[in-house]
PDB file of C-alpha atoms in Angstrom:
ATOM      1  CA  UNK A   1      18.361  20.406   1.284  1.00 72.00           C
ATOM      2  CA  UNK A   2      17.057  17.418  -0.394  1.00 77.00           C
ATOM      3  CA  UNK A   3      13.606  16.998  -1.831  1.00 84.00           C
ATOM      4  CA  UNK A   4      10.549  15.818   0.375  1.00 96.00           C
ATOM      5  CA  UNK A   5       8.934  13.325  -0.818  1.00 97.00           C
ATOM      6  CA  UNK A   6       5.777  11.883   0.233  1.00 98.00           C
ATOM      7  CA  UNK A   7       4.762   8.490  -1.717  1.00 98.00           C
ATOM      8  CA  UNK A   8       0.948   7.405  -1.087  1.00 97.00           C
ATOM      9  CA  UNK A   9      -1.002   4.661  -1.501  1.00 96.00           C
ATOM     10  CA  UNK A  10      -4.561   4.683  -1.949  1.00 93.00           C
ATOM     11  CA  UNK A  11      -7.212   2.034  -3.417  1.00 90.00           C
ATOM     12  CA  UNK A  12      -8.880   4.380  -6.400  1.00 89.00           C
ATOM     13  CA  UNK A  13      -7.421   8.116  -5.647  1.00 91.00           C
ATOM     14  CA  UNK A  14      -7.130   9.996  -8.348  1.00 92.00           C
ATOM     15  CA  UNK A  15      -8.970   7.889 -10.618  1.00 88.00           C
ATOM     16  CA  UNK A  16     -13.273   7.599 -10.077  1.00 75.00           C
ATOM     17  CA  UNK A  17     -15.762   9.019  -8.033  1.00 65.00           C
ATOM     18  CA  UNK A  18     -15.590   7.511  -4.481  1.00 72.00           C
ATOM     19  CA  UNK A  19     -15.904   8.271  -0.592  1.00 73.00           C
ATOM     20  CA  UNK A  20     -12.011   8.100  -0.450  1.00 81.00           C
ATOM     21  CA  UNK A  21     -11.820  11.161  -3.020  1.00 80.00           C
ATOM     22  CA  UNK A  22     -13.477  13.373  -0.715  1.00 80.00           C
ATOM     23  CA  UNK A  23     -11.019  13.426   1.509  1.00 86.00           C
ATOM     24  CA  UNK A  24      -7.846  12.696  -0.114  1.00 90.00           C
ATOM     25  CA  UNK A  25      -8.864  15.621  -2.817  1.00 87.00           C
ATOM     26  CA  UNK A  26      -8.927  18.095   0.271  1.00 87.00           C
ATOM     27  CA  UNK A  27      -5.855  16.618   1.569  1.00 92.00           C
ATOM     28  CA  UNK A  28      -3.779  17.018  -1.366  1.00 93.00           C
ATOM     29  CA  UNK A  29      -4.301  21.110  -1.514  1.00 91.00           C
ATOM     30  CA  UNK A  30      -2.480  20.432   2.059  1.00 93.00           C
ATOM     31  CA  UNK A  31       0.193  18.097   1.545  1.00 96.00           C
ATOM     32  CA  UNK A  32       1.518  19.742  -1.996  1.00 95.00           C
ATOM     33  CA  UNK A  33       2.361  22.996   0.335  1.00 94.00           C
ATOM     34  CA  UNK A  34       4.863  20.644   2.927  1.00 95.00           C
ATOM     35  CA  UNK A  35       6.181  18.323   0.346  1.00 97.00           C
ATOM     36  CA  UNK A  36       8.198  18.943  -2.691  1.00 96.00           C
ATOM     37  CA  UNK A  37       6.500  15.899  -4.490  1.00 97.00           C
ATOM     38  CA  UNK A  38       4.298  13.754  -4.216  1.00 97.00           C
ATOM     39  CA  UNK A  39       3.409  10.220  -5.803  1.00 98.00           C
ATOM     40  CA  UNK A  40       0.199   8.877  -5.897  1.00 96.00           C
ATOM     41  CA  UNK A  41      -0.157   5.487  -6.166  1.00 96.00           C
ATOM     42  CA  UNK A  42      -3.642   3.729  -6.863  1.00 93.00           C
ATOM     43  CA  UNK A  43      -4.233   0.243  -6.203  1.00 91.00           C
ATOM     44  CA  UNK A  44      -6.727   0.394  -9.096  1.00 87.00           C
ATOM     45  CA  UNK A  45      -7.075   2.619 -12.490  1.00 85.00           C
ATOM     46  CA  UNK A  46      -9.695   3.433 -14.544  1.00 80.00           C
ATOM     47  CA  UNK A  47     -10.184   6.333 -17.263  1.00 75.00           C
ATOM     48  CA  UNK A  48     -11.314   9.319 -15.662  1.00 83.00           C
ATOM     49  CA  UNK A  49      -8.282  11.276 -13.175  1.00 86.00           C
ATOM     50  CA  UNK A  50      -8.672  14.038 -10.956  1.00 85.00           C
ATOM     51  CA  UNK A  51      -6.896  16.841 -12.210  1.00 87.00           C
ATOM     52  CA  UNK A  52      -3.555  17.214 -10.236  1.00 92.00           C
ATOM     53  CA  UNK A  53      -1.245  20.186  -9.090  1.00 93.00           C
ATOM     54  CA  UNK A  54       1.836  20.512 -10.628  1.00 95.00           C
ATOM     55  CA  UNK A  55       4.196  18.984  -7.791  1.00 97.00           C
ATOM     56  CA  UNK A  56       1.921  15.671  -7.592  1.00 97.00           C
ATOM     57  CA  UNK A  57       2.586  12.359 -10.006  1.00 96.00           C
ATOM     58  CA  UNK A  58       0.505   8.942 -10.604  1.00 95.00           C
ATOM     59  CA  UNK A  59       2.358   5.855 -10.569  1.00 95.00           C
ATOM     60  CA  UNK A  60       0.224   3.739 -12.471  1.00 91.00           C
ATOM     61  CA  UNK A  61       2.601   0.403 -12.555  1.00 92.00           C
ATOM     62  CA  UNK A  62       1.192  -0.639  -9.110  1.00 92.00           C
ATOM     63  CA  UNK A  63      -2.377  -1.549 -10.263  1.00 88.00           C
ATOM     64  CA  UNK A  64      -0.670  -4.102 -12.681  1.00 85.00           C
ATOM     65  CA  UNK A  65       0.447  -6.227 -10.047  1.00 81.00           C
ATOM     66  CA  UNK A  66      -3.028  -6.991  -8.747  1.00 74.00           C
ATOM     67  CA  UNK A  67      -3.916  -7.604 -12.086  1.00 70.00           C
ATOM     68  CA  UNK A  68      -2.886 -11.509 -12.283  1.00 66.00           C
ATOM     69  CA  UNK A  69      -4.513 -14.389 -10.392  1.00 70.00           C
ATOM     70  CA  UNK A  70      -2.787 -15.916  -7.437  1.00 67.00           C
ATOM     71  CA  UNK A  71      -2.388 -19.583  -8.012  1.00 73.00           C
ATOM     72  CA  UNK A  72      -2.561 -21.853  -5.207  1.00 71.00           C
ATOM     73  CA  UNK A  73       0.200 -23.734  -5.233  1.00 75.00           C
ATOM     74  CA  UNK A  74       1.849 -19.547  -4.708  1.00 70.00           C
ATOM     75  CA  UNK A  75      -1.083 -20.068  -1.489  1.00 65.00           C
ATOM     76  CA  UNK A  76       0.401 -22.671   0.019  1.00 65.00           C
ATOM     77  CA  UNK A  77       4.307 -21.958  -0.740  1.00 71.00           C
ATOM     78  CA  UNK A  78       3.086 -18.452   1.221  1.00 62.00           C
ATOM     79  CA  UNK A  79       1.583 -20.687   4.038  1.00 61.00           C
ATOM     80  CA  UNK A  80       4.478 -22.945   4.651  1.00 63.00           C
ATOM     81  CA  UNK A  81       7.258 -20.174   3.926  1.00 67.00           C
ATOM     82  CA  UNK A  82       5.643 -16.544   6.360  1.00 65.00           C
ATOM     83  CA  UNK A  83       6.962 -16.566   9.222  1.00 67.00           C
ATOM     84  CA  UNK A  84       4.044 -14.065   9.855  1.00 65.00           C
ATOM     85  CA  UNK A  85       1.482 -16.453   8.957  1.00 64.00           C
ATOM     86  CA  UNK A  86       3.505 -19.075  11.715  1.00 63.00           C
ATOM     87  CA  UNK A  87       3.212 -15.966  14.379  1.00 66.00           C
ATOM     88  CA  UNK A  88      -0.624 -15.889  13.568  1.00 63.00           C
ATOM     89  CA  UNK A  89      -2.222 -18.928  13.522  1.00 61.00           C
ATOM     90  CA  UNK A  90      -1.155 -20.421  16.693  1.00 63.00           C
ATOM     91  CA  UNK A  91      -4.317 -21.403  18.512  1.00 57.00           C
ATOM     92  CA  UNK A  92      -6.172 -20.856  15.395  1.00 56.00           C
ATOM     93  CA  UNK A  93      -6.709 -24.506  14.225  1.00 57.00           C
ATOM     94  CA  UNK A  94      -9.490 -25.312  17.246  1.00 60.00           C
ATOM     95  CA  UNK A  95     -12.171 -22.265  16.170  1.00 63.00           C
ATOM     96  CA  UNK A  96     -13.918 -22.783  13.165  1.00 62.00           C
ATOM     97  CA  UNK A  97     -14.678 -19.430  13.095  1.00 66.00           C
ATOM     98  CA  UNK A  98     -11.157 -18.505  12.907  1.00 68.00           C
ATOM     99  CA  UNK A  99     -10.766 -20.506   9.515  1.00 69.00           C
ATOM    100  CA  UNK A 100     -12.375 -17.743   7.939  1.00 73.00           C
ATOM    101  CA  UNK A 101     -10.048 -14.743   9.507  1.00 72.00           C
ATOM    102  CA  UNK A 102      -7.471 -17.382   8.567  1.00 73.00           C
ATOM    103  CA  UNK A 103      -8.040 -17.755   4.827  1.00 75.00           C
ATOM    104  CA  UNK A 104      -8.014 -13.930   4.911  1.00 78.00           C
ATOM    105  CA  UNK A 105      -4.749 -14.016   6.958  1.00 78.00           C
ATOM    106  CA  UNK A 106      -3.143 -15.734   3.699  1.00 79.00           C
ATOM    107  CA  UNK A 107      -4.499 -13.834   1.123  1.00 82.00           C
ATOM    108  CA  UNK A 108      -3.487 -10.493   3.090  1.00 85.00           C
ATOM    109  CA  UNK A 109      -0.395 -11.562   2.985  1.00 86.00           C
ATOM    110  CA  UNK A 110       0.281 -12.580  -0.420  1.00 86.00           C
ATOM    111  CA  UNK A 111      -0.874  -9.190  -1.603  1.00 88.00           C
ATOM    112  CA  UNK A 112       1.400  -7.290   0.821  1.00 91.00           C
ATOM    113  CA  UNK A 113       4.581  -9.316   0.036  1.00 88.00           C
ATOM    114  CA  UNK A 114       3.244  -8.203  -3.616  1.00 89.00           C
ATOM    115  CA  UNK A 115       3.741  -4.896  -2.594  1.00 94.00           C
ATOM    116  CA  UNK A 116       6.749  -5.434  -1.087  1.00 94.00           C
ATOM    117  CA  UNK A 117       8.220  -7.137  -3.962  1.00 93.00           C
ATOM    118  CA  UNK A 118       6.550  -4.565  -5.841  1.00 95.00           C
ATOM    119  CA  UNK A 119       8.079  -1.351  -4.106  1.00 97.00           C
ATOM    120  CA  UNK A 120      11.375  -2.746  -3.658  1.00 96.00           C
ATOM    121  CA  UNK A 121      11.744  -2.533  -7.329  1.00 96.00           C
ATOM    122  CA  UNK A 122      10.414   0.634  -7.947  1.00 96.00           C
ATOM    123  CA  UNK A 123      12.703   2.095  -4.811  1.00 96.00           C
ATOM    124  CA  UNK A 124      15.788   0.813  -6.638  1.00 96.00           C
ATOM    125  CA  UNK A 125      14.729   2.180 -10.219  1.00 96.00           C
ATOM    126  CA  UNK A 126      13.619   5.347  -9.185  1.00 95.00           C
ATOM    127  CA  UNK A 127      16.493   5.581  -6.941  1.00 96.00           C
ATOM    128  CA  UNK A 128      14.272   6.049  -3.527  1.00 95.00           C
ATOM    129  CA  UNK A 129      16.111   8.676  -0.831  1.00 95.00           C
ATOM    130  CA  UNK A 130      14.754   6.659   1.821  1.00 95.00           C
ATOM    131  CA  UNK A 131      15.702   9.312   4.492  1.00 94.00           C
ATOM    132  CA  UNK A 132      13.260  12.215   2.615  1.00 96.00           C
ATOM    133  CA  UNK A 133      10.407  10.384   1.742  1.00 97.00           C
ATOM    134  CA  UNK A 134       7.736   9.431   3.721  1.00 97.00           C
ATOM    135  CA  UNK A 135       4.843   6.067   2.772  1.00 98.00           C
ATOM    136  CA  UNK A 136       1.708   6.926   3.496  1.00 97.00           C
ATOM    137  CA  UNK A 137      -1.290   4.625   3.129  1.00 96.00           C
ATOM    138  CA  UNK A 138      -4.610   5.644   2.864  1.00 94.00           C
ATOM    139  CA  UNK A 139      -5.773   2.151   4.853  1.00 91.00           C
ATOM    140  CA  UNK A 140      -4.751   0.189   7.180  1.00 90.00           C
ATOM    141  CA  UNK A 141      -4.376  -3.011   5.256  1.00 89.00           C
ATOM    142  CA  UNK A 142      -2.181  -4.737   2.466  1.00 92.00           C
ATOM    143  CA  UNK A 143       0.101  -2.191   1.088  1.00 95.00           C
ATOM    144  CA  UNK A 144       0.867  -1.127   4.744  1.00 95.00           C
ATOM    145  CA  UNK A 145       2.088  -4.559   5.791  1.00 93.00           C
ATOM    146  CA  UNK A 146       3.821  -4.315   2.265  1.00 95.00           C
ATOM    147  CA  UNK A 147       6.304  -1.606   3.114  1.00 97.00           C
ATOM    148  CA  UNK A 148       6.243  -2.967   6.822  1.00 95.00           C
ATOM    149  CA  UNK A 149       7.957  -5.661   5.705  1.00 93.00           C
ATOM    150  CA  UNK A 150      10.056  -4.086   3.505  1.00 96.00           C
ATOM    151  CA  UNK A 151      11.197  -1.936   6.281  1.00 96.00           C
ATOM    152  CA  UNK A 152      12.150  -5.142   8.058  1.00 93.00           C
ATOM    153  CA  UNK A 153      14.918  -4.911   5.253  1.00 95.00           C
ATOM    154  CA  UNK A 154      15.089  -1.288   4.657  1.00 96.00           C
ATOM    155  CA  UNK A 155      14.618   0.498   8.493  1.00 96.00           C
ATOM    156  CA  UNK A 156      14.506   3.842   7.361  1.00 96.00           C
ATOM    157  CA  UNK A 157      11.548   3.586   5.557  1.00 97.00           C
ATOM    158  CA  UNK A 158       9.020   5.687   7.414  1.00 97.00           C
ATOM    159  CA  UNK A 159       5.070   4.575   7.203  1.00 97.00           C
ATOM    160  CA  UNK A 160       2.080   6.597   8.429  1.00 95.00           C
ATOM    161  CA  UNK A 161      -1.361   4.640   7.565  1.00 94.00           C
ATOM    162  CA  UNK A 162      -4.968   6.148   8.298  1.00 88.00           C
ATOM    163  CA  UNK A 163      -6.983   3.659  10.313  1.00 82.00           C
ATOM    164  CA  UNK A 164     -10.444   4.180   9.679  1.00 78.00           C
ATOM    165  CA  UNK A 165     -13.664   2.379  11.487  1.00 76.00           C
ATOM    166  CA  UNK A 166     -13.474  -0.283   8.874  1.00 71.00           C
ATOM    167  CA  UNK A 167      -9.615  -1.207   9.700  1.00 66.00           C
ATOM    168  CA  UNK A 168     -10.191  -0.984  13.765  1.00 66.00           C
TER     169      UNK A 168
END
């Protein structure tokens, strides 16, 4: 039987001291006994890691890509070129408050077509067995619409996310 694999995103876990290390700490004791590995992968790094069981891995590479400024002629080619964004902002143009939720619209979605772009590469190099791993994201937000749009491409891709208050 193949590996299981379960791949998950978080924004700091392993690395510092925060309230998403609380639970993901616990949670890890949990998930090592029903997969065969696991990859963490942090949105951000810093010095000082969690020490890990045996069966778990860090994929550092990720927290590079958020590393480099969006320019905003990348902005608008996003704008004119999602057909997500298209989908979104219909009606949005006559509420001012809306411009707001919109700007965030288009920066949500240049980070997650980072990820996508992102995790399609690291699928193909590490050779990704699509069909035994599972994606799981700590929140609801930018890395999950990430590998939802890469499943647009890839369908058996399987993504669980934990929504907490915040992301409701």
């Amino acid at each position: 039987m193949p590996p299981k694999i379960l791949i998950l995103f978080s924004t700091t876990y392993p690395y510092q001291a925060t309230h998403e290390n609380a639970f993901l700490q616990h949670e890890i004791t949990w998930l090592c006994k029903r997969f065969d590995q696991i990859v963490l992968i942090p949105r951000f790094k810093t010095a000082d890691r969690f020490p890990l069981p045996a069966n778990v891995v860090v994929e550092d590479s990720f927290a590079n890509i958020f590393s480099r400024s969006v320019t905003k002629s990348e902005l608008v080619s996003l704008t004119l070129s999602s057909g997500v964004l298209r989908q979104e902002i219909s009606g949005v143009w006559n509420s001012p408050s809306r411009v707001l939720a919109l700007k965030q619209l288009v920066w949500s979605l240049n980070n997650a077509r980072r990820v996508r772009g992102w995790l399609e590469k690291y699928a193909i190099d590490k050779q990704i067995d699509f069909a035994n791993t599972l994606f799981y994201t700590y929140w609801l937000g930018d890395a999950t619409l990430g590998i939802s749009l890469l499943k647009r491409k890839v369908p058996q891709i399987k993504l669980i996310s934990r929504a907490h208050r915040v992301d409701l």
